[in-house]
Amino acid sequence: MRQRRLMNQINVVPYIDVMLVLLVIFMVTAPMIQQGTINVPSAGAGTPPPQAEAIFIEVKADGALALRPSNSGNSRPVRKDQLATTLQDALAKNPEQAFLVAADSKLDYQKVIDVLEVARSVGVRKISLVTQSATTQK
């Protein structure tokens, strides 16, 4: 009896048909997927981080404000209504003064944005946020 010869080719036509059907399904369903939205507070345009010695603007968990020079460990409390004049005084001494905002991680995001907006409104051009790296967190 004669042996049957094996066919060593794969018929890819059914695979192409399945792929085209899936492509059409994804093309039809993709526009129907709802995009998530996040309501974030608005702020002005950003600036690069400061380079020189900076003054820290500390925002505590209860919303209290304090200013601390980078070369000093002593912070002095500042009321919210005094923040703008205090920042203007610092800018009068040095127009290129850099500021760093150090806010508590449990603080409402809008309060941080409010501090940034006050700084921007008085003419602060060098301001940045202080962050903690993942390796130094407790």
Coordinates of C-alpha atoms in Angstrom, one line a residue:
M1 CA 0.0 0.0 0.0
R2 CA 1.2 3.4 -0.8
Q3 CA 2.0 5.8 2.1
R4 CA 0.3 9.1 2.3
R5 CA 2.5 12.1 2.1
L6 CA 2.3 14.6 5.0
M7 CA 1.3 18.1 4.2
N8 CA 3.6 20.6 5.9
Q9 CA 1.8 23.8 5.2
I10 CA -0.7 25.6 7.5
N11 CA -3.9 27.0 6.1
V12 CA -3.9 30.6 7.4
V13 CA -7.1 31.7 5.8
P14 CA -9.3 30.9 8.8
Y15 CA -6.9 32.8 11.1
I16 CA -7.0 35.9 8.8
D17 CA -10.8 35.8 8.9
V18 CA -10.9 35.7 12.7
M19 CA -8.4 38.5 12.9
L20 CA -10.5 40.7 10.5
V21 CA -13.7 40.0 12.5
L22 CA -11.9 41.0 15.8
L23 CA -10.5 44.1 14.1
V24 CA -14.0 45.2 13.0
I25 CA -15.4 44.5 16.5
F26 CA -12.6 46.6 18.2
M27 CA -13.1 49.4 15.7
V28 CA -16.8 49.6 16.4
T29 CA -16.6 49.4 20.2
A30 CA -13.6 51.7 20.7
P31 CA -15.5 55.0 20.3
M32 CA -18.1 53.7 22.7
I33 CA -15.7 53.4 25.6
Q34 CA -16.1 56.3 28.1
Q35 CA -13.1 58.3 29.0
G36 CA -12.5 59.0 32.7
T37 CA -12.3 62.6 33.8
I38 CA -10.5 64.2 36.7
N39 CA -11.5 67.6 38.1
V40 CA -8.2 69.2 39.0
P41 CA -7.8 72.7 40.2
S42 CA -6.6 75.3 37.7
A43 CA -3.3 77.2 37.9
G44 CA -1.1 79.4 35.7
A45 CA 1.8 78.3 33.6
G46 CA 4.6 76.4 35.3
T47 CA 8.3 77.4 35.6
P48 CA 11.4 75.4 35.9
P49 CA 12.6 74.4 39.5
P50 CA 14.7 77.0 41.4
Q51 CA 18.5 76.7 41.3
A52 CA 19.7 79.0 44.1
E53 CA 19.1 78.9 47.9
A54 CA 15.3 78.9 48.4
I55 CA 12.8 79.9 51.0
F56 CA 10.6 77.1 52.1
I57 CA 6.8 77.8 52.3
E58 CA 5.5 75.1 54.7
V59 CA 1.9 74.2 54.5
K60 CA 1.0 72.0 57.5
A61 CA -1.8 69.4 57.7
D62 CA -4.2 71.9 59.3
G63 CA -3.5 74.5 56.6
A64 CA -1.3 76.7 58.7
L65 CA 1.5 78.4 56.8
A66 CA 5.2 79.0 57.8
L67 CA 8.3 80.4 56.1
R68 CA 11.7 78.9 56.6
P69 CA 15.0 80.0 54.9
S70 CA 16.9 77.0 53.6
N71 CA 20.0 77.8 55.6
S72 CA 18.0 78.0 58.9
G73 CA 16.0 75.4 60.8
N74 CA 13.7 78.0 62.3
S75 CA 10.4 78.5 60.6
R76 CA 8.2 81.5 61.4
P77 CA 4.4 81.3 61.2
V78 CA 2.6 83.4 58.6
R79 CA -1.1 84.1 58.3
K80 CA -2.8 83.4 55.0
D81 CA -3.6 87.0 54.5
Q82 CA 0.0 88.0 55.2
L83 CA 1.6 85.5 52.7
A84 CA 1.4 87.8 49.7
T85 CA 3.1 90.8 51.5
T86 CA 5.7 88.5 53.0
L87 CA 6.6 87.1 49.5
Q88 CA 6.7 90.6 48.1
D89 CA 9.1 91.7 50.8
A90 CA 11.4 88.7 49.9
L91 CA 11.2 89.5 46.2
A92 CA 12.0 93.2 47.0
K93 CA 15.3 92.0 48.5
N94 CA 16.1 89.6 45.7
P95 CA 13.9 89.5 42.5
E96 CA 15.3 86.1 41.6
Q97 CA 14.5 84.6 45.0
A98 CA 13.5 80.9 44.7
F99 CA 10.7 79.4 46.8
L100 CA 9.9 75.7 47.6
V101 CA 6.5 74.7 48.7
A102 CA 6.6 71.9 51.3
A103 CA 3.1 70.7 51.9
D104 CA 1.8 67.8 54.1
S105 CA 0.8 64.8 52.1
K106 CA -2.7 64.6 53.7
L107 CA -3.4 68.2 52.8
D108 CA -6.2 69.1 50.4
Y109 CA -4.7 69.7 46.9
Q110 CA -6.6 72.9 46.4
K111 CA -4.8 74.5 49.4
V112 CA -1.4 73.8 47.8
I113 CA -2.7 75.3 44.5
D114 CA -4.0 78.4 46.4
V115 CA -0.5 79.0 47.8
L116 CA 1.0 78.6 44.3
E117 CA -1.5 81.1 42.9
V118 CA -0.7 83.7 45.7
A119 CA 3.0 83.3 44.9
R120 CA 2.4 83.7 41.1
S121 CA 0.2 86.7 41.7
V122 CA 2.9 88.6 43.5
G123 CA 5.5 87.9 40.8
V124 CA 7.3 84.8 42.0
R125 CA 9.0 83.2 39.0
K126 CA 11.1 80.5 40.7
I127 CA 8.8 78.1 42.7
S128 CA 8.7 74.4 43.0
L129 CA 7.2 71.6 45.1
V130 CA 9.1 69.6 47.6
T131 CA 8.6 65.8 47.3
Q132 CA 9.8 62.8 49.2
S133 CA 11.3 59.9 47.4
A134 CA 9.8 56.5 47.8
T135 CA 12.9 55.1 49.5
T136 CA 12.7 57.7 52.3
Q137 CA 9.0 57.4 53.1
K138 CA 8.0 55.9 56.5

